[in-house]
Tab-separated table of C-alpha atoms in Angstrom:
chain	number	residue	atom	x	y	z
O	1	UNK	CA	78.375	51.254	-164.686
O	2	UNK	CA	79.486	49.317	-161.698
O	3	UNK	CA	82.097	46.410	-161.792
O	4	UNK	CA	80.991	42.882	-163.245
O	5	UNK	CA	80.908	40.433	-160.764
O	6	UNK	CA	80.439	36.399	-161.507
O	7	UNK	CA	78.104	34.090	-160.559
O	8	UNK	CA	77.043	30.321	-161.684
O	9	UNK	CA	73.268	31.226	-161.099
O	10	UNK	CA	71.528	35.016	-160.160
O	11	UNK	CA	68.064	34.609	-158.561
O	12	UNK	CA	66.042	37.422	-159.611
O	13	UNK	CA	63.205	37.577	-157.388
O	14	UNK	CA	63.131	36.579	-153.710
O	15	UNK	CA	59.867	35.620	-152.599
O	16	UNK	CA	57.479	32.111	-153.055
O	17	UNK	CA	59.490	31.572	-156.551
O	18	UNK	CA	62.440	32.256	-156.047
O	19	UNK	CA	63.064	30.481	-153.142
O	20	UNK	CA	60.999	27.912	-154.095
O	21	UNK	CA	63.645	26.446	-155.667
O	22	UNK	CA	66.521	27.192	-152.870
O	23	UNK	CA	64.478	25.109	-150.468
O	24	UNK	CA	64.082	22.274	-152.926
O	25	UNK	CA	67.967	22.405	-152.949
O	26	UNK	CA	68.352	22.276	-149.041
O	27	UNK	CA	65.542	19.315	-148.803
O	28	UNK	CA	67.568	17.290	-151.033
O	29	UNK	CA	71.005	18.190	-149.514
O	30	UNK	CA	72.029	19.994	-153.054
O	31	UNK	CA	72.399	23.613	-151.567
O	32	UNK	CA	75.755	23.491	-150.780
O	33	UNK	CA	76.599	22.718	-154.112
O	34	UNK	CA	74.707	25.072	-155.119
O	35	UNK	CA	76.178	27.916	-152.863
O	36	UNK	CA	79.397	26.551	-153.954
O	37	UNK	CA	78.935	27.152	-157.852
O	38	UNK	CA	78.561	31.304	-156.812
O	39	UNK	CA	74.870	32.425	-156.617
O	40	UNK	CA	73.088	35.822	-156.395
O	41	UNK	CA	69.954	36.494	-155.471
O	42	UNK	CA	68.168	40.048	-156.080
O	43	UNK	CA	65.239	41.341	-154.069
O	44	UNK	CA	63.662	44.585	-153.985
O	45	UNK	CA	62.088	44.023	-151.332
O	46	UNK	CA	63.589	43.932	-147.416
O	47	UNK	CA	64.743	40.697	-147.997
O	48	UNK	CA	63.918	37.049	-148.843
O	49	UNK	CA	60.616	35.595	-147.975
O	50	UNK	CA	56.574	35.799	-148.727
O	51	UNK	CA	56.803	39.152	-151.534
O	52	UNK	CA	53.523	40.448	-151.521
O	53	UNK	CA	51.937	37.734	-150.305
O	54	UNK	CA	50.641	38.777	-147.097
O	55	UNK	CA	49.116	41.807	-148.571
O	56	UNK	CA	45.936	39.629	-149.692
O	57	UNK	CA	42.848	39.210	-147.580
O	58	UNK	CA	42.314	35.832	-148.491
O	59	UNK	CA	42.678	32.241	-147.071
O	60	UNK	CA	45.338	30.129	-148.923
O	61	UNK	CA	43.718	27.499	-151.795
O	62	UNK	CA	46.517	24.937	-150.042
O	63	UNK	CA	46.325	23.094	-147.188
O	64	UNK	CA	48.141	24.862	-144.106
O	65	UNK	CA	49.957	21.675	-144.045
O	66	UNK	CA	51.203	22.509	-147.655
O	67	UNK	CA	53.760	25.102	-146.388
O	68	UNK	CA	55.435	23.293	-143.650
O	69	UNK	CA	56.450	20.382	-145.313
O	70	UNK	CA	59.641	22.167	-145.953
O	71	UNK	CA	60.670	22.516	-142.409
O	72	UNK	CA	60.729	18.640	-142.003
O	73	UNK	CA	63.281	16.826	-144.320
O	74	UNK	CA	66.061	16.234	-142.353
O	75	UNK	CA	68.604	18.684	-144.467
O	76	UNK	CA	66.168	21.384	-144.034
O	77	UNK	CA	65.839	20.804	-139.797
O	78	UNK	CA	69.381	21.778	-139.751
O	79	UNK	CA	68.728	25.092	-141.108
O	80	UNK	CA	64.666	25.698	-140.091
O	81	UNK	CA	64.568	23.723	-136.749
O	82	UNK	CA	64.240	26.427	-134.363
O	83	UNK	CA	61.653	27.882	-135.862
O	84	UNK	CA	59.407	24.936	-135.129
O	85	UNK	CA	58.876	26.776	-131.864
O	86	UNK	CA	57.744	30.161	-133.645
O	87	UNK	CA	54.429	31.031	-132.328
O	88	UNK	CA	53.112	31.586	-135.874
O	89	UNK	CA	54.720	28.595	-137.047
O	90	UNK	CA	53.039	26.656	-134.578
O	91	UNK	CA	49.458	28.400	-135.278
O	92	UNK	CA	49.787	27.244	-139.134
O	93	UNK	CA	50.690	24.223	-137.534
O	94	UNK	CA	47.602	23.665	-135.560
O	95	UNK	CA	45.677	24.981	-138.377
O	96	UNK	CA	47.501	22.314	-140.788
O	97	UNK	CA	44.150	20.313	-142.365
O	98	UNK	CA	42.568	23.714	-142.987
O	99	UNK	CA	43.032	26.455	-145.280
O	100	UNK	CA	44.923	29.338	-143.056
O	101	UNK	CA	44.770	32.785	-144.100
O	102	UNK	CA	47.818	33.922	-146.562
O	103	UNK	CA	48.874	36.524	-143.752
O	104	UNK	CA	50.021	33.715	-141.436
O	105	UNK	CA	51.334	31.824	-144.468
O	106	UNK	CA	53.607	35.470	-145.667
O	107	UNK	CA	54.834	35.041	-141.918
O	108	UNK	CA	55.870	31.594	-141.985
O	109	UNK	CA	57.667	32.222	-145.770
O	110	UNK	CA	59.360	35.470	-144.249
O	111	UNK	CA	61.184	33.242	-141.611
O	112	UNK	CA	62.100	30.732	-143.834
O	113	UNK	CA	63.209	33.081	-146.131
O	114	UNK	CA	65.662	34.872	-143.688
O	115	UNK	CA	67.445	31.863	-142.593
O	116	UNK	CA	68.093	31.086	-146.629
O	117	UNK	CA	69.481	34.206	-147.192
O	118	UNK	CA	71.487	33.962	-143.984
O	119	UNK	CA	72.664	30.974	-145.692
O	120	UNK	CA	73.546	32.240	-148.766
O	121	UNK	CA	75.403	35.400	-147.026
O	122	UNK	CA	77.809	32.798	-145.192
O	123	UNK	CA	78.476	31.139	-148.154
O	124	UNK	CA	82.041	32.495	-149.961
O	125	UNK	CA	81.135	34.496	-153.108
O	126	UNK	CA	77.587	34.696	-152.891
O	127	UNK	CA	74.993	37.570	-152.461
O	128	UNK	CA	71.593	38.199	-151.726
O	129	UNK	CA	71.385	42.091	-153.334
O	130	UNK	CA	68.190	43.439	-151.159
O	131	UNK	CA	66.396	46.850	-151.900
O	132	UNK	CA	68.149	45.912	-155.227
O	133	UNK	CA	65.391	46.653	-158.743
O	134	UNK	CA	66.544	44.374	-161.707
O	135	UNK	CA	66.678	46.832	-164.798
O	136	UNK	CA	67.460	44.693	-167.966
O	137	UNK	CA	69.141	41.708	-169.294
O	138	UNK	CA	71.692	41.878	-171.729
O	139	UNK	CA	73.197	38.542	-173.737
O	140	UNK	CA	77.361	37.873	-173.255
O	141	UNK	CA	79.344	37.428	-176.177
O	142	UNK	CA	80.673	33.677	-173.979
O	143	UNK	CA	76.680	32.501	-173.742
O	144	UNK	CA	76.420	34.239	-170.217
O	145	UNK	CA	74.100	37.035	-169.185
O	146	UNK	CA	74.474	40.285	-167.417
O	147	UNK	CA	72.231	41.902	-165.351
O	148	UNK	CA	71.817	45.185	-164.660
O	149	UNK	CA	70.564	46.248	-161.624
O	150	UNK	CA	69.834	49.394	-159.551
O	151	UNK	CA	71.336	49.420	-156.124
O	152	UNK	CA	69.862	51.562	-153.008
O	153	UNK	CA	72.062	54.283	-153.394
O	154	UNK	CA	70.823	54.670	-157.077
O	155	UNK	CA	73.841	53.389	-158.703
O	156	UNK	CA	73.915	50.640	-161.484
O	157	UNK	CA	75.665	47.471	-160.967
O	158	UNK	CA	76.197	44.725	-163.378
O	159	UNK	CA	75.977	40.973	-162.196
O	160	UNK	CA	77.975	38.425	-164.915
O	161	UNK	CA	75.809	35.070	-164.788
O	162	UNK	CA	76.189	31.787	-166.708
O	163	UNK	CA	72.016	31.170	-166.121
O	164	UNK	CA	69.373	33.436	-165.171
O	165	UNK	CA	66.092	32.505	-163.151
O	166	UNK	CA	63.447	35.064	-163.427
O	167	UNK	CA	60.806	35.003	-160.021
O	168	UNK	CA	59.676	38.300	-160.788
O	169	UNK	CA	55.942	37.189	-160.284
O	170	UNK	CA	52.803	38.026	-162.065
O	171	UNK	CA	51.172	41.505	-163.123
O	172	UNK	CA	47.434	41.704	-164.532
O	173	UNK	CA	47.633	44.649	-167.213
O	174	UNK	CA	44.417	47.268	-167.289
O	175	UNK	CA	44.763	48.220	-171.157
O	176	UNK	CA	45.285	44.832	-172.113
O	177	UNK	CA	42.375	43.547	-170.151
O	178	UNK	CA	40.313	46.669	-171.391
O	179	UNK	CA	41.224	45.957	-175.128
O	180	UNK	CA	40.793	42.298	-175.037
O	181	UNK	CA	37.688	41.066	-177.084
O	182	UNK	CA	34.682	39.857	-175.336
O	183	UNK	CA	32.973	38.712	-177.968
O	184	UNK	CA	32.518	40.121	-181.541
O	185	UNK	CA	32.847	43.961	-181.172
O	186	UNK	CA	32.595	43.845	-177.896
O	187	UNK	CA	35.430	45.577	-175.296
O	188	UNK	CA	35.399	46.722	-172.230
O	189	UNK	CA	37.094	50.043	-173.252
O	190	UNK	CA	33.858	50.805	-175.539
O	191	UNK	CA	31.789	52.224	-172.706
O	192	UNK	CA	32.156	50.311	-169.166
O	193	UNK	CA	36.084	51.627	-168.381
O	194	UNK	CA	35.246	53.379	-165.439
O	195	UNK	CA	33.548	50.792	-164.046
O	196	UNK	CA	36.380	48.025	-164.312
O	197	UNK	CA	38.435	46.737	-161.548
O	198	UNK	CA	41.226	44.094	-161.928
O	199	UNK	CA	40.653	41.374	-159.673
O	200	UNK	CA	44.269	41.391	-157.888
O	201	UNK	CA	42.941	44.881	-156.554
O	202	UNK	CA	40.375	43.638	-154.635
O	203	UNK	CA	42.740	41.355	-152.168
O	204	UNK	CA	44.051	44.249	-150.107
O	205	UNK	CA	42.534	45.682	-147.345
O	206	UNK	CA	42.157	48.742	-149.376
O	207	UNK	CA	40.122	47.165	-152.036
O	208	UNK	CA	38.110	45.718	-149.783
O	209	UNK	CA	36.897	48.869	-148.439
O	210	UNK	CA	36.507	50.889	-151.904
O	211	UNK	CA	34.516	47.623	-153.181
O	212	UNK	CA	32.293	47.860	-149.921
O	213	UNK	CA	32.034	51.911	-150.953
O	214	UNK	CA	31.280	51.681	-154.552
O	215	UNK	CA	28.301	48.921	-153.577
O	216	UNK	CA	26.865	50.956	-150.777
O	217	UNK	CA	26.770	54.303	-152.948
O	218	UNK	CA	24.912	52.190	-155.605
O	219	UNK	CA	22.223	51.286	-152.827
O	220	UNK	CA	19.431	48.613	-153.466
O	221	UNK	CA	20.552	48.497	-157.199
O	222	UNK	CA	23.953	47.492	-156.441
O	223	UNK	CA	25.039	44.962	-159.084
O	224	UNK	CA	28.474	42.950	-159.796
O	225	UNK	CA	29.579	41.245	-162.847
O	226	UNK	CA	32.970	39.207	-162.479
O	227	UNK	CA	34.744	38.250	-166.094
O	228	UNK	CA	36.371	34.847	-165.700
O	229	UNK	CA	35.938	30.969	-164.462
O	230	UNK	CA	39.350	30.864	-162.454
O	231	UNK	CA	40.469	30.681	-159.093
O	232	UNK	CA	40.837	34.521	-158.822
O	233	UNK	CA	37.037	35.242	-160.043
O	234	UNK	CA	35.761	33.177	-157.333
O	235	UNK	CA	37.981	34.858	-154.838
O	236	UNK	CA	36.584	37.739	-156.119
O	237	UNK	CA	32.799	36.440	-155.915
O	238	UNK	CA	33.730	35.506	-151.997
O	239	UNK	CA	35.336	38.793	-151.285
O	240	UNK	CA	32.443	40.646	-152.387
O	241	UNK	CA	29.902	38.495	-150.437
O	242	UNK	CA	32.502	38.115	-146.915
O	243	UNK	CA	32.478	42.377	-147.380
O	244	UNK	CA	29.291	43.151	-148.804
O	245	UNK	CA	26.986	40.912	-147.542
O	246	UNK	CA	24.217	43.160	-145.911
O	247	UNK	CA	24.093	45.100	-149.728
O	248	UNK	CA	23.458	42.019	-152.065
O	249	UNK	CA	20.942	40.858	-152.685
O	250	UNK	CA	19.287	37.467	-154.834
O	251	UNK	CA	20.910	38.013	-158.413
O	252	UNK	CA	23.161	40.972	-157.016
O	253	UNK	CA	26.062	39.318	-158.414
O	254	UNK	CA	26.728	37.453	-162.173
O	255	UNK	CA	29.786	35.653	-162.542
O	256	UNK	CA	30.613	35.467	-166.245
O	257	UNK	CA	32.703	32.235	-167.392
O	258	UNK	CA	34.014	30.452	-170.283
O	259	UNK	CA	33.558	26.403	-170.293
O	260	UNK	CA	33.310	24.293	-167.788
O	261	UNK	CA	33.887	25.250	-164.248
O	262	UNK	CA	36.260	22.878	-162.492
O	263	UNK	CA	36.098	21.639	-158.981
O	264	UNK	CA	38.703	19.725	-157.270
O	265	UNK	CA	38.067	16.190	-155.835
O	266	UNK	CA	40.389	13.733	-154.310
O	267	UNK	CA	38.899	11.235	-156.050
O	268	UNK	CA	36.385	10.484	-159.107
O	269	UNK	CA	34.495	8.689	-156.292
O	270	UNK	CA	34.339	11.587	-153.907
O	271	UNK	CA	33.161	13.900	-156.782
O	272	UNK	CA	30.102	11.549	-157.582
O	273	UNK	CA	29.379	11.271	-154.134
O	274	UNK	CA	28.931	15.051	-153.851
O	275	UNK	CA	27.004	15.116	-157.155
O	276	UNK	CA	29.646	16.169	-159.326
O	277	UNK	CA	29.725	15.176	-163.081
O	278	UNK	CA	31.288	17.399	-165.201
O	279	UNK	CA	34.511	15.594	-165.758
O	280	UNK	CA	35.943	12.271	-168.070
O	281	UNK	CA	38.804	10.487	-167.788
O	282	UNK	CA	41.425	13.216	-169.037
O	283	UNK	CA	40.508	14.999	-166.213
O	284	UNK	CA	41.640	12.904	-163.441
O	285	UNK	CA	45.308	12.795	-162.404
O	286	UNK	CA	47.023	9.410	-162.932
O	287	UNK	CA	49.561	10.037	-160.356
O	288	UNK	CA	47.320	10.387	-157.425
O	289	UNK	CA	43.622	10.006	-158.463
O	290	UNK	CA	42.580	13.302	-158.007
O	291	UNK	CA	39.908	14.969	-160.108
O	292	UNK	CA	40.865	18.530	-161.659
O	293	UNK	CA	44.041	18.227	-159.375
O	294	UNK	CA	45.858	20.883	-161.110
O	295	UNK	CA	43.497	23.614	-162.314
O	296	UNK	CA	40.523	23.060	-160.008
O	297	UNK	CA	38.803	24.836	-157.346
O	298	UNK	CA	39.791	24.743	-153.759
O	299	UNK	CA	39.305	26.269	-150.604
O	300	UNK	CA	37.199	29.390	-150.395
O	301	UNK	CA	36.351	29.271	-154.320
O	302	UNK	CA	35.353	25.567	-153.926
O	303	UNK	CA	33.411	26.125	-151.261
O	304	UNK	CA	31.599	28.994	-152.886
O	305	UNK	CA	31.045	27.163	-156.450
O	306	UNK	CA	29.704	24.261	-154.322
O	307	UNK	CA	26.655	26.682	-153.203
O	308	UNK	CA	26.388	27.605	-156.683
O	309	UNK	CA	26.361	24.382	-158.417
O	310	UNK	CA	24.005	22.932	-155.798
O	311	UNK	CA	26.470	19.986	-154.992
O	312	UNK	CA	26.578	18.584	-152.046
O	313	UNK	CA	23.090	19.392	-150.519
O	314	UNK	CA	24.439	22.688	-149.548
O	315	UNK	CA	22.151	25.640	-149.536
O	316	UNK	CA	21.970	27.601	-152.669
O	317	UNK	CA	23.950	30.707	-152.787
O	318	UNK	CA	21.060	32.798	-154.325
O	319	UNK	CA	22.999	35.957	-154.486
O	320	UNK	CA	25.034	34.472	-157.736
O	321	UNK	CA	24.274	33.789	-161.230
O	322	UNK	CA	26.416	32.091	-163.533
O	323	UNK	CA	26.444	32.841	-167.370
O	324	UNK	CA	28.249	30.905	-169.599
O	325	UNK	CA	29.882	32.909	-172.382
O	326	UNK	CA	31.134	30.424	-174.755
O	327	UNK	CA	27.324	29.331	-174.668
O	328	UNK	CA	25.220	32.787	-175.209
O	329	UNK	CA	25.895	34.165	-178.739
O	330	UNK	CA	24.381	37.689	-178.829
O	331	UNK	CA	27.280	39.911	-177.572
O	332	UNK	CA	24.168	42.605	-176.963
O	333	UNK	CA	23.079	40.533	-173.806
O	334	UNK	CA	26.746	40.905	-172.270
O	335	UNK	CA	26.436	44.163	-173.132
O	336	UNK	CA	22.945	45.115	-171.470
O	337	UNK	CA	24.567	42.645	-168.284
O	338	UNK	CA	27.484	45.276	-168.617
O	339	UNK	CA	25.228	48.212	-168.739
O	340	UNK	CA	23.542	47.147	-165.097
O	341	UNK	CA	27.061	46.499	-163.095
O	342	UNK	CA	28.271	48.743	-160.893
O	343	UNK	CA	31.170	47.682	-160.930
O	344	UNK	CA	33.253	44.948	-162.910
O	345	UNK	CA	35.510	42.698	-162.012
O	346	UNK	CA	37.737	41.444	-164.371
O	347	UNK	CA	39.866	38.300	-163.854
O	348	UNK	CA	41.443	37.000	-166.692
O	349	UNK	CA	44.725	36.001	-165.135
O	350	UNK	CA	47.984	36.832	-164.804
O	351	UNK	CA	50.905	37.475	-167.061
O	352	UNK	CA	54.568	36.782	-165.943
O	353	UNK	CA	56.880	40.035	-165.597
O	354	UNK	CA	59.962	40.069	-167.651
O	355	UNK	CA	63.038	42.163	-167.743
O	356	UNK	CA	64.249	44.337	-170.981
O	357	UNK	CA	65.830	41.507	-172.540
O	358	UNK	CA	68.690	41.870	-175.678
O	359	UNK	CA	70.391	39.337	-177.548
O	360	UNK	CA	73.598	38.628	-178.511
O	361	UNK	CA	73.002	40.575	-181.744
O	362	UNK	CA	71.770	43.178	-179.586
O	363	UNK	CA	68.407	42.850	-180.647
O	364	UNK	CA	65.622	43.018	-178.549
O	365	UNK	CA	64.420	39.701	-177.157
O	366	UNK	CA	60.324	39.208	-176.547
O	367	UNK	CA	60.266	36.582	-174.099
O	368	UNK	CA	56.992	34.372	-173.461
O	369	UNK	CA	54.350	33.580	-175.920
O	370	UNK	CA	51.592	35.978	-175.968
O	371	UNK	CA	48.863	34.507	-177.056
O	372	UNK	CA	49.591	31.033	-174.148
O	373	UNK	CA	50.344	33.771	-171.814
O	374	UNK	CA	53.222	31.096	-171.277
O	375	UNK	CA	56.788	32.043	-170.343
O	376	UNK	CA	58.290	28.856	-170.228
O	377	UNK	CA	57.932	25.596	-171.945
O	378	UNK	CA	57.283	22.652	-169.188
O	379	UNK	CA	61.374	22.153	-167.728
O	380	UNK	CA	60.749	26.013	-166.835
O	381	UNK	CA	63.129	27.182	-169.611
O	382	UNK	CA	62.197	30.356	-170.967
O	383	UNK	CA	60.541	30.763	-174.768
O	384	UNK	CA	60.951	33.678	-177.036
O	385	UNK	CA	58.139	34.746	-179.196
O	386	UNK	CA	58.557	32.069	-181.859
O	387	UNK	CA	58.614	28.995	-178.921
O	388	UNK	CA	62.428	28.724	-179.571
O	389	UNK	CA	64.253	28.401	-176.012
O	390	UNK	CA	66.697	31.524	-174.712
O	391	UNK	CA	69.471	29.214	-173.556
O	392	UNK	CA	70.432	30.293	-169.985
O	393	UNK	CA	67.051	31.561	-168.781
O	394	UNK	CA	64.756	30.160	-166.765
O	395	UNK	CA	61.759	31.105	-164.978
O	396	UNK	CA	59.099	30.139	-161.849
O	397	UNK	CA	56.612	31.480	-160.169
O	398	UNK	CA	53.361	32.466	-160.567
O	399	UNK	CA	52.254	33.101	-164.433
O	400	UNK	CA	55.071	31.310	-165.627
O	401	UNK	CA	53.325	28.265	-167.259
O	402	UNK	CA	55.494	25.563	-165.791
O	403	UNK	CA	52.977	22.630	-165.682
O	404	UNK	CA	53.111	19.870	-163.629
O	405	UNK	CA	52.678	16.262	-164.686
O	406	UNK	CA	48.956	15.730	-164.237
O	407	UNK	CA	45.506	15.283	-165.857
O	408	UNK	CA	45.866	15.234	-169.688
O	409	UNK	CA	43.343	17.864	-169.876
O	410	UNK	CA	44.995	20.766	-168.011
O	411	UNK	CA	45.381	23.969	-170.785
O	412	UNK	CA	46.443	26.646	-167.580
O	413	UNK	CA	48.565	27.860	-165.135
O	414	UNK	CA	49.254	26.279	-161.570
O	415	UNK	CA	50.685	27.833	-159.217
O	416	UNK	CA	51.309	27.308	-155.605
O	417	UNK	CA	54.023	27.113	-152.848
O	418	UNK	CA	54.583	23.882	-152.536
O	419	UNK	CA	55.335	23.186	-156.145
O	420	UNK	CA	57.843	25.847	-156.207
O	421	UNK	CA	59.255	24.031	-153.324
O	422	UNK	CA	58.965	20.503	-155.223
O	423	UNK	CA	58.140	19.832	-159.065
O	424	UNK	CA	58.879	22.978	-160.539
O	425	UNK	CA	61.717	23.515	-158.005
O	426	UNK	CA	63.532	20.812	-159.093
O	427	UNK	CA	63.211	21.515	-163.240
O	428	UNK	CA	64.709	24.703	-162.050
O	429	UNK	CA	67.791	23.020	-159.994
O	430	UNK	CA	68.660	20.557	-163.303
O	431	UNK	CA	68.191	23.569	-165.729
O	432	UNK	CA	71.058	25.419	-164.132
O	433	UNK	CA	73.203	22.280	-163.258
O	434	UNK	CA	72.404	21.383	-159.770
O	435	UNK	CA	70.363	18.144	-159.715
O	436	UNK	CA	70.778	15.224	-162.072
């Protein structure tokens, strides 16, 4: 076991959330205070920046604009100025009122990730540990933590923290997702596990192309059933049609929902306008107006649910069906629907990734509530189990739970860049000490 070495704060996770809150602290002049308290930051990738961002064939749900809002504040010009004249920087610039594809946007975060960790390297007593893998968490008889970690050369090192932040990201688990209950009886482990395919995989090149495969073996008869209302099952619906196109035909595709399905409007006005209905008062933000500002649709997945709502006077997209769940009660018609697919696309979210996690009693610690699939409470302190806050651990990023002040209605997750760089940021900078 390697030497303990102190910090104030250890980052554990580099990429959109764990940064997310270092660039909060430059923008409001706070990270040299924070550099000066001791901080670590471990990566297992390269380095600081997008993570696995610009793996995903998709356009971003944001505005391009979204992500360069952090090179402007006048703290931040001192550190990001030059790379205003980035040629990729200035393509996401052009491309600012549109929604830019998340490979530009992982080159952009990789840039502004570097000169943070050049940052933090400069600063006395602080670390950025890359090709580092966190192992476990361990509770410190003074209310501290320690983290282990595995370094390059395969040894373990220990990291002595007074508060934790865990940007480890989110992870969409196949047995869980095979197990979970469709409706009474009903699992997708019974008879249709072959045919299941986590949404997430279908983002990378690679899925692309065995999606395209698995349709074009199935010929004419080619069907696809996609398990969820959320952003990611409508990123699946438009994957499928952007790669499979020429194979699907009207009906080839069902997407499966609970509830309502939200679309984002800037205003209750706008949504009328377009022939939208399906929201009340709860559902608009009072901060800025906006209907279904936190958990709607946008970009792409708007788009496509616009086609297939018939808002708008847009064209029908006849190629998709919708069936709501919560609404048919024989499980035996999801099953026959089941019993068509070629494949199935499940998208029932994500789930926050956690370290092995002991108390102070040396008991092990479950963190996050199961059931919310909620890791922290809304100041994006970490829960246990029970609810009851860990004291000293906090966590961001995608999965986490950390909900923004918005419509009263909002039950989910949001996620996105900019928050990390903003709202949730900031919870994350007074949890450890930083900002008032």
């Amino acid at each position: 076991m390697g030497l303990r070495k102190k910090f104030h704060c250890v980052f554990v996770g580099g990429g959109p959330g764990g940064t997310g809150p270092l660039v909060a602290a430059l923008q409001r002049g706070l990270l040299p205070r924070l550099l000066e308290q001791r901080l670590a930051v471990v990566e297992r990738g390269r380095g600081l920046g997008s993570g696995t961002l610009g793996a995903y064939e998709l356009r971003s749900d944001s505005m391009a604009g979204a992500f360069l809002e952090c090179l402007e504040p006048a703290p931040a010009r001192e550190v990001f100025g030059a790379l205003a004249e980035r040629p990729h920087v200035q393509e996401l610039q052009r491309l600012r009122t549109t929604h830019a594809p998340l490979r530009l946007v992982a080159r952009v975060l990789d840039d502004v990730g570097a000169r943070l960790q050049r940052e933090i390297e400069q600063a006395r007593g602080c670390e950025v540990l890359a090709r580092h893998e966190a192992c476990e968490l361990r509770a410190a008889r003074d209310g501290g933590w320690n983290l282990s970690v595995l370094t390059p050369e395969g040894r373990v090192r220990t990291l002595a923290s007074r508060s934790i932040v865990l940007a480890l990201g989110g992870t969409q688990g196949l047995e869980e997702t095979l197990t979970a209950e469709l409706g009474p009886g009903l699992r997708l482990a019974d008879r249709w596990r072959e045919r299941v395919v986590l949404s997430d995989g279908l983002f990378s090149a690679l899925g692309r192309a065995r999606l395209r495969a698995q349709l074009a073996h199935a010929g004419p008869r080619a069907r696809l059933v996609v398990l969820g209302g959320s952003h990611s099952a409508f990123s699946a619906v438009w994957t499928a049609l952007e790669v499979a196109s020429d194979l699907l035909g009207p009906g080839a595709i069902t997407l499966a929902h609970r509830g309502r399905l939200r679309v984002f409007y800037p205003s209750p006005a706008d949504a009328a306008a377009d022939g939208y209905r399906d929201f009340g008062p709860t559902d608009v933000c009072p901060l800025t107006g906006r209907v279904h500002r936190l958990g709607g649709l946008r970009g792409d997945g708007r788009g496509l649910a616009r086609r297939i709502l018939g808002l708008g006077g847009l064209a029908p997209e006849e190629r998709v069906s919708l069936r709501d769940l919560d609404a048919e009660r024989d499980p035996q018609r999801l099953a026959a629907l089941l019993d068509e697919a070629t494949c199935i696309v499940a998208a029932f979210g994500y789930r926050a990734r956690t370290l092995p996690t002991w108390g102070a009693d040396r008991q092990r610690l479950e963190l996050g509530l199961p059931l919310e699939r909620r890791l922290v409470d809304d100041d994006g302190r970490v829960l246990d189990a029970r609810g009851a806050i860990v004291p000293g651990l906090f966590g961001i990023g995608l999965a986490s739970g950390c909900v923004p002040r918005g419509e009263q209605s909002f039950r989910g997750h949001t996620n996105g860049v900019w928050l990390y760089q903003n709202d949730t940021g900031e919870r994350i900078l007074r949890g450890i000490g930083v900002a008032a």
